[in-house]
Amino acid sequence: NISAWWNFGSLLATCLALQIITGIFLAMHYSPDISMAFSSITHITRDVQYGWLIRNMHANGASLFFICIYLHIGRGIYYGSYLYKETWNTGIILLLLVMTTAFVGYVLPWGQMS
């Protein structure tokens, strides 16, 4: 009973790799200083080669990552994976950790809450 729904796990891994790589490149140029935060974003967008692309890939990759997570959970619900308590609870913990990490990455950079 393998269907297209089973592809979302590998798409999650691809999205996560994209987020880590683009996040590292963005962190190389970002300055969290109160007076430099917006200037560093402008620097990334305008002066870094393909900085605008890296920034957009990171922002849109996060949305794609969560879409894949929700579809992955939907597949689990559809196929009754919630009956496997240990596996399901591990997935719930991972979901909460991912949501916490996304929130901290969204709020933590000084003055950059979009």
PDB file of N, CA and C in Angstrom:
ATOM      1  N   ASN A   1       0.799  -1.197   0.000  1.00  0.00           N
ATOM      2  CA  ASN A   1       0.000   0.000   0.000  1.00  0.00           C
ATOM      3  C   ASN A   1       0.846   1.267   0.000  1.00  0.00           C
ATOM      4  N   ILE A   2       1.945   1.233  -0.703  1.00  0.00           N
ATOM      5  CA  ILE A   2       2.775   2.434  -0.824  1.00  0.00           C
ATOM      6  C   ILE A   2       2.123   3.343  -1.862  1.00  0.00           C
ATOM      7  N   SER A   3       1.943   4.615  -1.482  1.00  0.00           N
ATOM      8  CA  SER A   3       1.347   5.582  -2.397  1.00  0.00           C
ATOM      9  C   SER A   3       2.199   6.848  -2.402  1.00  0.00           C
ATOM     10  N   ALA A   4       1.717   7.851  -3.099  1.00  0.00           N
ATOM     11  CA  ALA A   4       2.450   9.122  -3.179  1.00  0.00           C
ATOM     12  C   ALA A   4       2.553   9.802  -1.817  1.00  0.00           C
ATOM     13  N   TRP A   5       1.677   9.446  -0.893  1.00  0.00           N
ATOM     14  CA  TRP A   5       1.714  10.045   0.443  1.00  0.00           C
ATOM     15  C   TRP A   5       3.000   9.724   1.190  1.00  0.00           C
ATOM     16  N   TRP A   6       3.674   8.656   0.796  1.00  0.00           N
ATOM     17  CA  TRP A   6       4.878   8.234   1.509  1.00  0.00           C
ATOM     18  C   TRP A   6       6.105   9.035   1.085  1.00  0.00           C
ATOM     19  N   ASN A   7       5.970   9.927   0.108  1.00  0.00           N
ATOM     20  CA  ASN A   7       7.104  10.735  -0.335  1.00  0.00           C
ATOM     21  C   ASN A   7       7.402  11.906   0.596  1.00  0.00           C
ATOM     22  N   PHE A   8       6.486  12.253   1.467  1.00  0.00           N
ATOM     23  CA  PHE A   8       6.658  13.463   2.259  1.00  0.00           C
ATOM     24  C   PHE A   8       7.762  13.341   3.302  1.00  0.00           C
ATOM     25  N   GLY A   9       8.103  12.139   3.724  1.00  0.00           N
ATOM     26  CA  GLY A   9       9.228  11.962   4.642  1.00  0.00           C
ATOM     27  C   GLY A   9      10.538  12.365   3.990  1.00  0.00           C
ATOM     28  N   SER A  10      10.747  11.951   2.742  1.00  0.00           N
ATOM     29  CA  SER A  10      11.978  12.339   2.043  1.00  0.00           C
ATOM     30  C   SER A  10      11.954  13.813   1.665  1.00  0.00           C
ATOM     31  N   LEU A  11      10.770  14.357   1.365  1.00  0.00           N
ATOM     32  CA  LEU A  11      10.670  15.796   1.114  1.00  0.00           C
ATOM     33  C   LEU A  11      10.987  16.591   2.378  1.00  0.00           C
ATOM     34  N   LEU A  12      10.610  16.067   3.535  1.00  0.00           N
ATOM     35  CA  LEU A  12      10.961  16.718   4.796  1.00  0.00           C
ATOM     36  C   LEU A  12      12.470  16.753   4.984  1.00  0.00           C
ATOM     37  N   ALA A  13      13.141  15.667   4.675  1.00  0.00           N
ATOM     38  CA  ALA A  13      14.600  15.630   4.803  1.00  0.00           C
ATOM     39  C   ALA A  13      15.257  16.618   3.850  1.00  0.00           C
ATOM     40  N   THR A  14      14.741  16.717   2.630  1.00  0.00           N
ATOM     41  CA  THR A  14      15.277  17.674   1.661  1.00  0.00           C
ATOM     42  C   THR A  14      15.056  19.107   2.124  1.00  0.00           C
ATOM     43  N   CYS A  15      13.861  19.400   2.617  1.00  0.00           N
ATOM     44  CA  CYS A  15      13.565  20.751   3.121  1.00  0.00           C
ATOM     45  C   CYS A  15      14.434  21.088   4.325  1.00  0.00           C
ATOM     46  N   LEU A  16      14.634  20.119   5.212  1.00  0.00           N
ATOM     47  CA  LEU A  16      15.461  20.360   6.391  1.00  0.00           C
ATOM     48  C   LEU A  16      16.902  20.644   5.991  1.00  0.00           C
ATOM     49  N   ALA A  17      17.427  19.891   5.026  1.00  0.00           N
ATOM     50  CA  ALA A  17      18.788  20.145   4.542  1.00  0.00           C
ATOM     51  C   ALA A  17      18.890  21.535   3.928  1.00  0.00           C
ATOM     52  N   LEU A  18      17.888  21.923   3.146  1.00  0.00           N
ATOM     53  CA  LEU A  18      17.861  23.261   2.548  1.00  0.00           C
ATOM     54  C   LEU A  18      17.836  24.335   3.631  1.00  0.00           C
ATOM     55  N   GLN A  19      17.032  24.138   4.680  1.00  0.00           N
ATOM     56  CA  GLN A  19      16.939  25.113   5.759  1.00  0.00           C
ATOM     57  C   GLN A  19      18.266  25.249   6.499  1.00  0.00           C
ATOM     58  N   ILE A  20      18.923  24.139   6.752  1.00  0.00           N
ATOM     59  CA  ILE A  20      20.197  24.183   7.471  1.00  0.00           C
ATOM     60  C   ILE A  20      21.260  24.884   6.641  1.00  0.00           C
ATOM     61  N   ILE A  21      21.358  24.540   5.367  1.00  0.00           N
ATOM     62  CA  ILE A  21      22.385  25.134   4.501  1.00  0.00           C
ATOM     63  C   ILE A  21      22.147  26.627   4.312  1.00  0.00           C
ATOM     64  N   THR A  22      20.922  27.020   3.972  1.00  0.00           N
ATOM     65  CA  THR A  22      20.652  28.447   3.773  1.00  0.00           C
ATOM     66  C   THR A  22      20.757  29.209   5.093  1.00  0.00           C
ATOM     67  N   GLY A  23      20.374  28.586   6.194  1.00  0.00           N
ATOM     68  CA  GLY A  23      20.499  29.228   7.502  1.00  0.00           C
ATOM     69  C   GLY A  23      21.946  29.498   7.874  1.00  0.00           C
ATOM     70  N   ILE A  24      22.831  28.564   7.547  1.00  0.00           N
ATOM     71  CA  ILE A  24      24.260  28.775   7.809  1.00  0.00           C
ATOM     72  C   ILE A  24      24.785  29.925   6.971  1.00  0.00           C
ATOM     73  N   PHE A  25      24.421  29.962   5.696  1.00  0.00           N
ATOM     74  CA  PHE A  25      24.876  31.058   4.839  1.00  0.00           C
ATOM     75  C   PHE A  25      24.328  32.406   5.305  1.00  0.00           C
ATOM     76  N   LEU A  26      23.082  32.439   5.755  1.00  0.00           N
ATOM     77  CA  LEU A  26      22.516  33.686   6.267  1.00  0.00           C
ATOM     78  C   LEU A  26      23.193  34.100   7.570  1.00  0.00           C
ATOM     79  N   ALA A  27      23.500  33.132   8.427  1.00  0.00           N
ATOM     80  CA  ALA A  27      24.140  33.442   9.707  1.00  0.00           C
ATOM     81  C   ALA A  27      25.548  33.992   9.521  1.00  0.00           C
ATOM     82  N   MET A  28      26.193  33.658   8.408  1.00  0.00           N
ATOM     83  CA  MET A  28      27.537  34.181   8.145  1.00  0.00           C
ATOM     84  C   MET A  28      27.532  35.692   7.962  1.00  0.00           C
ATOM     85  N   HIS A  29      26.422  36.243   7.499  1.00  0.00           N
ATOM     86  CA  HIS A  29      26.358  37.667   7.182  1.00  0.00           C
ATOM     87  C   HIS A  29      25.451  38.459   8.115  1.00  0.00           C
ATOM     88  N   TYR A  30      24.719  37.789   8.985  1.00  0.00           N
ATOM     89  CA  TYR A  30      23.757  38.478   9.851  1.00  0.00           C
ATOM     90  C   TYR A  30      24.456  39.004  11.097  1.00  0.00           C
ATOM     91  N   SER A  31      24.079  40.190  11.534  1.00  0.00           N
ATOM     92  CA  SER A  31      24.588  40.782  12.770  1.00  0.00           C
ATOM     93  C   SER A  31      23.406  41.059  13.702  1.00  0.00           C
ATOM     94  N   PRO A  32      23.385  40.453  14.893  1.00  0.00           N
ATOM     95  CA  PRO A  32      22.254  40.653  15.798  1.00  0.00           C
ATOM     96  C   PRO A  32      22.337  41.936  16.619  1.00  0.00           C
ATOM     97  N   ASP A  33      23.357  42.756  16.373  1.00  0.00           N
ATOM     98  CA  ASP A  33      23.512  44.012  17.107  1.00  0.00           C
ATOM     99  C   ASP A  33      22.302  44.909  16.865  1.00  0.00           C
ATOM    100  N   ILE A  34      21.888  45.625  17.918  1.00  0.00           N
ATOM    101  CA  ILE A  34      20.670  46.434  17.842  1.00  0.00           C
ATOM    102  C   ILE A  34      20.733  47.488  16.741  1.00  0.00           C
ATOM    103  N   SER A  35      21.907  48.025  16.493  1.00  0.00           N
ATOM    104  CA  SER A  35      22.025  49.085  15.487  1.00  0.00           C
ATOM    105  C   SER A  35      22.364  48.553  14.100  1.00  0.00           C
ATOM    106  N   MET A  36      22.690  47.266  13.996  1.00  0.00           N
ATOM    107  CA  MET A  36      23.125  46.706  12.715  1.00  0.00           C
ATOM    108  C   MET A  36      22.168  45.667  12.134  1.00  0.00           C
ATOM    109  N   ALA A  37      21.103  45.314  12.850  1.00  0.00           N
ATOM    110  CA  ALA A  37      20.242  44.210  12.429  1.00  0.00           C
ATOM    111  C   ALA A  37      19.635  44.455  11.055  1.00  0.00           C
ATOM    112  N   PHE A  38      18.989  45.594  10.866  1.00  0.00           N
ATOM    113  CA  PHE A  38      18.362  45.868   9.575  1.00  0.00           C
ATOM    114  C   PHE A  38      19.406  46.104   8.493  1.00  0.00           C
ATOM    115  N   SER A  39      20.530  46.699   8.870  1.00  0.00           N
ATOM    116  CA  SER A  39      21.600  46.930   7.897  1.00  0.00           C
ATOM    117  C   SER A  39      22.172  45.613   7.387  1.00  0.00           C
ATOM    118  N   SER A  40      22.274  44.617   8.272  1.00  0.00           N
ATOM    119  CA  SER A  40      22.812  43.336   7.827  1.00  0.00           C
ATOM    120  C   SER A  40      21.837  42.619   6.892  1.00  0.00           C
ATOM    121  N   ILE A  41      20.533  42.786   7.106  1.00  0.00           N
ATOM    122  CA  ILE A  41      19.546  42.199   6.194  1.00  0.00           C
ATOM    123  C   ILE A  41      19.633  42.877   4.831  1.00  0.00           C
ATOM    124  N   THR A  42      19.785  44.195   4.845  1.00  0.00           N
ATOM    125  CA  THR A  42      19.952  44.933   3.586  1.00  0.00           C
ATOM    126  C   THR A  42      21.236  44.505   2.893  1.00  0.00           C
ATOM    127  N   HIS A  43      22.294  44.305   3.685  1.00  0.00           N
ATOM    128  CA  HIS A  43      23.572  43.845   3.128  1.00  0.00           C
ATOM    129  C   HIS A  43      23.417  42.473   2.475  1.00  0.00           C
ATOM    130  N   ILE A  44      22.733  41.562   3.152  1.00  0.00           N
ATOM    131  CA  ILE A  44      22.526  40.221   2.589  1.00  0.00           C
ATOM    132  C   ILE A  44      21.754  40.312   1.280  1.00  0.00           C
ATOM    133  N   THR A  45      20.702  41.115   1.266  1.00  0.00           N
ATOM    134  CA  THR A  45      19.839  41.208   0.087  1.00  0.00           C
ATOM    135  C   THR A  45      20.532  41.882  -1.085  1.00  0.00           C
ATOM    136  N   ARG A  46      21.306  42.915  -0.818  1.00  0.00           N
ATOM    137  CA  ARG A  46      21.869  43.714  -1.911  1.00  0.00           C
ATOM    138  C   ARG A  46      23.306  43.373  -2.277  1.00  0.00           C
ATOM    139  N   ASP A  47      24.148  43.084  -1.281  1.00  0.00           N
ATOM    140  CA  ASP A  47      25.582  42.983  -1.529  1.00  0.00           C
ATOM    141  C   ASP A  47      26.109  41.557  -1.643  1.00  0.00           C
ATOM    142  N   VAL A  48      25.499  40.622  -0.942  1.00  0.00           N
ATOM    143  CA  VAL A  48      25.958  39.237  -0.995  1.00  0.00           C
ATOM    144  C   VAL A  48      25.486  38.621  -2.305  1.00  0.00           C
ATOM    145  N   GLN A  49      26.407  37.920  -2.971  1.00  0.00           N
ATOM    146  CA  GLN A  49      26.043  37.298  -4.244  1.00  0.00           C
ATOM    147  C   GLN A  49      24.943  36.255  -4.014  1.00  0.00           C
ATOM    148  N   TYR A  50      23.841  36.429  -4.697  1.00  0.00           N
ATOM    149  CA  TYR A  50      22.640  35.594  -4.568  1.00  0.00           C
ATOM    150  C   TYR A  50      22.072  35.609  -3.147  1.00  0.00           C
ATOM    151  N   GLY A  51      22.345  36.662  -2.391  1.00  0.00           N
ATOM    152  CA  GLY A  51      21.808  36.777  -1.034  1.00  0.00           C
ATOM    153  C   GLY A  51      20.298  36.840  -1.021  1.00  0.00           C
ATOM    154  N   TRP A  52      19.728  37.536  -2.000  1.00  0.00           N
ATOM    155  CA  TRP A  52      18.265  37.624  -2.097  1.00  0.00           C
ATOM    156  C   TRP A  52      17.667  36.242  -2.318  1.00  0.00           C
ATOM    157  N   LEU A  53      18.357  35.410  -3.111  1.00  0.00           N
ATOM    158  CA  LEU A  53      17.864  34.062  -3.388  1.00  0.00           C
ATOM    159  C   LEU A  53      17.975  33.183  -2.143  1.00  0.00           C
ATOM    160  N   ILE A  54      19.096  33.287  -1.442  1.00  0.00           N
ATOM    161  CA  ILE A  54      19.289  32.494  -0.226  1.00  0.00           C
ATOM    162  C   ILE A  54      18.234  32.864   0.814  1.00  0.00           C
ATOM    163  N   ARG A  55      17.991  34.154   0.968  1.00  0.00           N
ATOM    164  CA  ARG A  55      16.993  34.617   1.945  1.00  0.00           C
ATOM    165  C   ARG A  55      15.590  34.130   1.570  1.00  0.00           C
ATOM    166  N   ASN A  56      15.241  34.231   0.297  1.00  0.00           N
ATOM    167  CA  ASN A  56      13.917  33.768  -0.140  1.00  0.00           C
ATOM    168  C   ASN A  56      13.782  32.252  -0.040  1.00  0.00           C
ATOM    169  N   MET A  57      14.855  31.520  -0.370  1.00  0.00           N
ATOM    170  CA  MET A  57      14.805  30.064  -0.237  1.00  0.00           C
ATOM    171  C   MET A  57      14.611  29.665   1.224  1.00  0.00           C
ATOM    172  N   HIS A  58      15.265  30.398   2.133  1.00  0.00           N
ATOM    173  CA  HIS A  58      15.134  30.083   3.556  1.00  0.00           C
ATOM    174  C   HIS A  58      13.713  30.377   4.049  1.00  0.00           C
ATOM    175  N   ALA A  59      13.163  31.508   3.645  1.00  0.00           N
ATOM    176  CA  ALA A  59      11.809  31.882   4.084  1.00  0.00           C
ATOM    177  C   ALA A  59      10.754  30.959   3.483  1.00  0.00           C
ATOM    178  N   ASN A  60      10.821  30.727   2.193  1.00  0.00           N
ATOM    179  CA  ASN A  60       9.823  29.877   1.538  1.00  0.00           C
ATOM    180  C   ASN A  60      10.048  28.404   1.845  1.00  0.00           C
ATOM    181  N   GLY A  61      11.298  28.023   2.088  1.00  0.00           N
ATOM    182  CA  GLY A  61      11.589  26.642   2.474  1.00  0.00           C
ATOM    183  C   GLY A  61      10.957  26.288   3.806  1.00  0.00           C
ATOM    184  N   ALA A  62      10.872  27.273   4.708  1.00  0.00           N
ATOM    185  CA  ALA A  62      10.224  27.029   6.003  1.00  0.00           C
ATOM    186  C   ALA A  62       8.736  26.734   5.815  1.00  0.00           C
ATOM    187  N   SER A  63       8.098  27.482   4.930  1.00  0.00           N
ATOM    188  CA  SER A  63       6.675  27.238   4.663  1.00  0.00           C
ATOM    189  C   SER A  63       6.473  25.867   4.029  1.00  0.00           C
ATOM    190  N   LEU A  64       7.318  25.527   3.070  1.00  0.00           N
ATOM    191  CA  LEU A  64       7.227  24.211   2.425  1.00  0.00           C
ATOM    192  C   LEU A  64       7.483  23.095   3.430  1.00  0.00           C
ATOM    193  N   PHE A  65       8.425  23.326   4.345  1.00  0.00           N
ATOM    194  CA  PHE A  65       8.740  22.347   5.381  1.00  0.00           C
ATOM    195  C   PHE A  65       7.506  22.048   6.234  1.00  0.00           C
ATOM    196  N   PHE A  66       6.794  23.098   6.649  1.00  0.00           N
ATOM    197  CA  PHE A  66       5.612  22.875   7.483  1.00  0.00           C
ATOM    198  C   PHE A  66       4.459  22.277   6.688  1.00  0.00           C
ATOM    199  N   ILE A  67       4.334  22.614   5.431  1.00  0.00           N
ATOM    200  CA  ILE A  67       3.312  21.970   4.594  1.00  0.00           C
ATOM    201  C   ILE A  67       3.586  20.474   4.509  1.00  0.00           C
ATOM    202  N   CYS A  68       4.852  20.115   4.290  1.00  0.00           N
ATOM    203  CA  CYS A  68       5.219  18.694   4.221  1.00  0.00           C
ATOM    204  C   CYS A  68       4.992  17.997   5.561  1.00  0.00           C
ATOM    205  N   ILE A  69       5.271  18.695   6.663  1.00  0.00           N
ATOM    206  CA  ILE A  69       5.021  18.106   7.990  1.00  0.00           C
ATOM    207  C   ILE A  69       3.536  17.792   8.164  1.00  0.00           C
ATOM    208  N   TYR A  70       2.689  18.762   7.823  1.00  0.00           N
ATOM    209  CA  TYR A  70       1.252  18.554   8.008  1.00  0.00           C
ATOM    210  C   TYR A  70       0.723  17.457   7.084  1.00  0.00           C
ATOM    211  N   LEU A  71       1.230  17.378   5.873  1.00  0.00           N
ATOM    212  CA  LEU A  71       0.824  16.289   4.978  1.00  0.00           C
ATOM    213  C   LEU A  71       1.330  14.941   5.488  1.00  0.00           C
ATOM    214  N   HIS A  72       2.528  14.938   6.069  1.00  0.00           N
ATOM    215  CA  HIS A  72       3.090  13.722   6.652  1.00  0.00           C
ATOM    216  C   HIS A  72       2.227  13.259   7.839  1.00  0.00           C
ATOM    217  N   ILE A  73       1.788  14.192   8.659  1.00  0.00           N
ATOM    218  CA  ILE A  73       0.896  13.861   9.776  1.00  0.00           C
ATOM    219  C   ILE A  73      -0.453  13.379   9.243  1.00  0.00           C
ATOM    220  N   GLY A  74      -0.950  14.038   8.204  1.00  0.00           N
ATOM    221  CA  GLY A  74      -2.213  13.614   7.592  1.00  0.00           C
ATOM    222  C   GLY A  74      -2.152  12.194   7.067  1.00  0.00           C
ATOM    223  N   ARG A  75      -1.017  11.840   6.467  1.00  0.00           N
ATOM    224  CA  ARG A  75      -0.844  10.467   6.001  1.00  0.00           C
ATOM    225  C   ARG A  75      -0.862   9.504   7.176  1.00  0.00           C
ATOM    226  N   GLY A  76      -0.198   9.896   8.269  1.00  0.00           N
ATOM    227  CA  GLY A  76      -0.183   9.044   9.454  1.00  0.00           C
ATOM    228  C   GLY A  76      -1.569   8.837  10.035  1.00  0.00           C
ATOM    229  N   ILE A  77      -2.371   9.889  10.038  1.00  0.00           N
ATOM    230  CA  ILE A  77      -3.747   9.774  10.539  1.00  0.00           C
ATOM    231  C   ILE A  77      -4.579   8.901   9.605  1.00  0.00           C
ATOM    232  N   TYR A  78      -4.418   9.098   8.302  1.00  0.00           N
ATOM    233  CA  TYR A  78      -5.196   8.341   7.322  1.00  0.00           C
ATOM    234  C   TYR A  78      -4.913   6.841   7.426  1.00  0.00           C
ATOM    235  N   TYR A  79      -3.638   6.489   7.596  1.00  0.00           N
ATOM    236  CA  TYR A  79      -3.270   5.076   7.648  1.00  0.00           C
ATOM    237  C   TYR A  79      -3.293   4.497   9.065  1.00  0.00           C
ATOM    238  N   GLY A  80      -3.743   5.277  10.052  1.00  0.00           N
ATOM    239  CA  GLY A  80      -3.885   4.753  11.408  1.00  0.00           C
ATOM    240  C   GLY A  80      -2.584   4.586  12.165  1.00  0.00           C
ATOM    241  N   SER A  81      -1.587   5.374  11.860  1.00  0.00           N
ATOM    242  CA  SER A  81      -0.299   5.258  12.546  1.00  0.00           C
ATOM    243  C   SER A  81      -0.368   5.701  14.001  1.00  0.00           C
ATOM    244  N   TYR A  82      -1.428   6.394  14.380  1.00  0.00           N
ATOM    245  CA  TYR A  82      -1.585   6.837  15.764  1.00  0.00           C
ATOM    246  C   TYR A  82      -1.774   5.663  16.712  1.00  0.00           C
ATOM    247  N   LEU A  83      -2.052   4.496  16.172  1.00  0.00           N
ATOM    248  CA  LEU A  83      -2.200   3.310  17.010  1.00  0.00           C
ATOM    249  C   LEU A  83      -0.859   2.834  17.553  1.00  0.00           C
ATOM    250  N   TYR A  84       0.227   3.201  16.901  1.00  0.00           N
ATOM    251  CA  TYR A  84       1.574   2.884  17.376  1.00  0.00           C
ATOM    252  C   TYR A  84       1.997   4.014  18.313  1.00  0.00           C
ATOM    253  N   LYS A  85       1.661   3.849  19.599  1.00  0.00           N
ATOM    254  CA  LYS A  85       1.768   4.942  20.575  1.00  0.00           C
ATOM    255  C   LYS A  85       3.177   5.523  20.672  1.00  0.00           C
ATOM    256  N   GLU A  86       4.178   4.668  20.777  1.00  0.00           N
ATOM    257  CA  GLU A  86       5.544   5.166  20.966  1.00  0.00           C
ATOM    258  C   GLU A  86       6.009   5.973  19.761  1.00  0.00           C
ATOM    259  N   THR A  87       5.756   5.461  18.575  1.00  0.00           N
ATOM    260  CA  THR A  87       6.150   6.169  17.359  1.00  0.00           C
ATOM    261  C   THR A  87       5.369   7.473  17.214  1.00  0.00           C
ATOM    262  N   TRP A  88       4.079   7.430  17.477  1.00  0.00           N
ATOM    263  CA  TRP A  88       3.244   8.628  17.343  1.00  0.00           C
ATOM    264  C   TRP A  88       3.664   9.705  18.343  1.00  0.00           C
ATOM    265  N   ASN A  89       3.930   9.294  19.599  1.00  0.00           N
ATOM    266  CA  ASN A  89       4.350  10.258  20.617  1.00  0.00           C
ATOM    267  C   ASN A  89       5.715  10.859  20.292  1.00  0.00           C
ATOM    268  N   THR A  90       6.602  10.071  19.724  1.00  0.00           N
ATOM    269  CA  THR A  90       7.894  10.600  19.282  1.00  0.00           C
ATOM    270  C   THR A  90       7.684  11.641  18.193  1.00  0.00           C
ATOM    271  N   GLY A  91       6.776  11.377  17.279  1.00  0.00           N
ATOM    272  CA  GLY A  91       6.464  12.339  16.226  1.00  0.00           C
ATOM    273  C   GLY A  91       5.868  13.621  16.777  1.00  0.00           C
ATOM    274  N   ILE A  92       5.013  13.507  17.786  1.00  0.00           N
ATOM    275  CA  ILE A  92       4.423  14.694  18.415  1.00  0.00           C
ATOM    276  C   ILE A  92       5.507  15.531  19.087  1.00  0.00           C
ATOM    277  N   ILE A  93       6.437  14.870  19.773  1.00  0.00           N
ATOM    278  CA  ILE A  93       7.546  15.591  20.409  1.00  0.00           C
ATOM    279  C   ILE A  93       8.395  16.290  19.354  1.00  0.00           C
ATOM    280  N   LEU A  94       8.676  15.605  18.249  1.00  0.00           N
ATOM    281  CA  LEU A  94       9.442  16.228  17.160  1.00  0.00           C
ATOM    282  C   LEU A  94       8.692  17.416  16.568  1.00  0.00           C
ATOM    283  N   LEU A  95       7.377  17.296  16.415  1.00  0.00           N
ATOM    284  CA  LEU A  95       6.578  18.411  15.901  1.00  0.00           C
ATOM    285  C   LEU A  95       6.664  19.617  16.835  1.00  0.00           C
ATOM    286  N   LEU A  96       6.550  19.381  18.132  1.00  0.00           N
ATOM    287  CA  LEU A  96       6.650  20.482  19.093  1.00  0.00           C
ATOM    288  C   LEU A  96       8.038  21.117  19.076  1.00  0.00           C
ATOM    289  N   LEU A  97       9.081  20.301  18.944  1.00  0.00           N
ATOM    290  CA  LEU A  97      10.443  20.837  18.858  1.00  0.00           C
ATOM    291  C   LEU A  97      10.639  21.671  17.599  1.00  0.00           C
ATOM    292  N   VAL A  98      10.102  21.211  16.482  1.00  0.00           N
ATOM    293  CA  VAL A  98      10.226  21.958  15.225  1.00  0.00           C
ATOM    294  C   VAL A  98       9.473  23.281  15.319  1.00  0.00           C
ATOM    295  N   MET A  99       8.281  23.249  15.911  1.00  0.00           N
ATOM    296  CA  MET A  99       7.507  24.488  16.056  1.00  0.00           C
ATOM    297  C   MET A  99       8.211  25.464  17.000  1.00  0.00           C
ATOM    298  N   THR A 100       8.810  24.955  18.057  1.00  0.00           N
ATOM    299  CA  THR A 100       9.557  25.810  18.986  1.00  0.00           C
ATOM    300  C   THR A 100      10.768  26.423  18.302  1.00  0.00           C
ATOM    301  N   THR A 101      11.501  25.615  17.558  1.00  0.00           N
ATOM    302  CA  THR A 101      12.670  26.115  16.836  1.00  0.00           C
ATOM    303  C   THR A 101      12.273  27.170  15.817  1.00  0.00           C
ATOM    304  N   ALA A 102      11.190  26.943  15.107  1.00  0.00           N
ATOM    305  CA  ALA A 102      10.729  27.919  14.115  1.00  0.00           C
ATOM    306  C   ALA A 102      10.314  29.220  14.789  1.00  0.00           C
ATOM    307  N   PHE A 103       9.650  29.122  15.933  1.00  0.00           N
ATOM    308  CA  PHE A 103       9.227  30.332  16.643  1.00  0.00           C
ATOM    309  C   PHE A 103      10.430  31.124  17.136  1.00  0.00           C
ATOM    310  N   VAL A 104      11.402  30.431  17.711  1.00  0.00           N
ATOM    311  CA  VAL A 104      12.596  31.109  18.213  1.00  0.00           C
ATOM    312  C   VAL A 104      13.384  31.722  17.058  1.00  0.00           C
ATOM    313  N   GLY A 105      13.479  31.036  15.939  1.00  0.00           N
ATOM    314  CA  GLY A 105      14.169  31.587  14.778  1.00  0.00           C
ATOM    315  C   GLY A 105      13.437  32.756  14.158  1.00  0.00           C
ATOM    316  N   TYR A 106      12.154  32.846  14.418  1.00  0.00           N
ATOM    317  CA  TYR A 106      11.332  33.932  13.878  1.00  0.00           C
ATOM    318  C   TYR A 106      11.372  35.155  14.781  1.00  0.00           C
ATOM    319  N   VAL A 107      11.433  34.945  16.087  1.00  0.00           N
ATOM    320  CA  VAL A 107      11.348  36.032  17.049  1.00  0.00           C
ATOM    321  C   VAL A 107      12.721  36.472  17.555  1.00  0.00           C
ATOM    322  N   LEU A 108      13.658  35.549  17.684  1.00  0.00           N
ATOM    323  CA  LEU A 108      14.931  35.834  18.334  1.00  0.00           C
ATOM    324  C   LEU A 108      15.783  36.898  17.654  1.00  0.00           C
ATOM    325  N   PRO A 109      15.941  36.892  16.324  1.00  0.00           N
ATOM    326  CA  PRO A 109      16.787  37.938  15.720  1.00  0.00           C
ATOM    327  C   PRO A 109      16.231  39.324  16.025  1.00  0.00           C
ATOM    328  N   TRP A 110      17.091  40.198  16.506  1.00  0.00           N
ATOM    329  CA  TRP A 110      16.660  41.508  17.007  1.00  0.00           C
ATOM    330  C   TRP A 110      15.976  42.329  15.930  1.00  0.00           C
ATOM    331  N   GLY A 111      14.752  42.712  16.164  1.00  0.00           N
ATOM    332  CA  GLY A 111      14.045  43.607  15.269  1.00  0.00           C
ATOM    333  C   GLY A 111      13.681  43.014  13.925  1.00  0.00           C
ATOM    334  N   GLN A 112      13.812  41.710  13.764  1.00  0.00           N
ATOM    335  CA  GLN A 112      13.588  41.113  12.452  1.00  0.00           C
ATOM    336  C   GLN A 112      12.324  40.281  12.396  1.00  0.00           C
ATOM    337  N   MET A 113      11.447  40.453  13.351  1.00  0.00           N
ATOM    338  CA  MET A 113      10.200  39.692  13.334  1.00  0.00           C
ATOM    339  C   MET A 113       9.353  40.183  12.175  1.00  0.00           C
ATOM    340  N   SER A 114       9.125  39.312  11.218  1.00  0.00           N
ATOM    341  CA  SER A 114       8.375  39.744  10.043  1.00  0.00           C
ATOM    342  C   SER A 114       6.936  39.516  10.317  1.00  0.00           C
TER     343      SER A 114
END
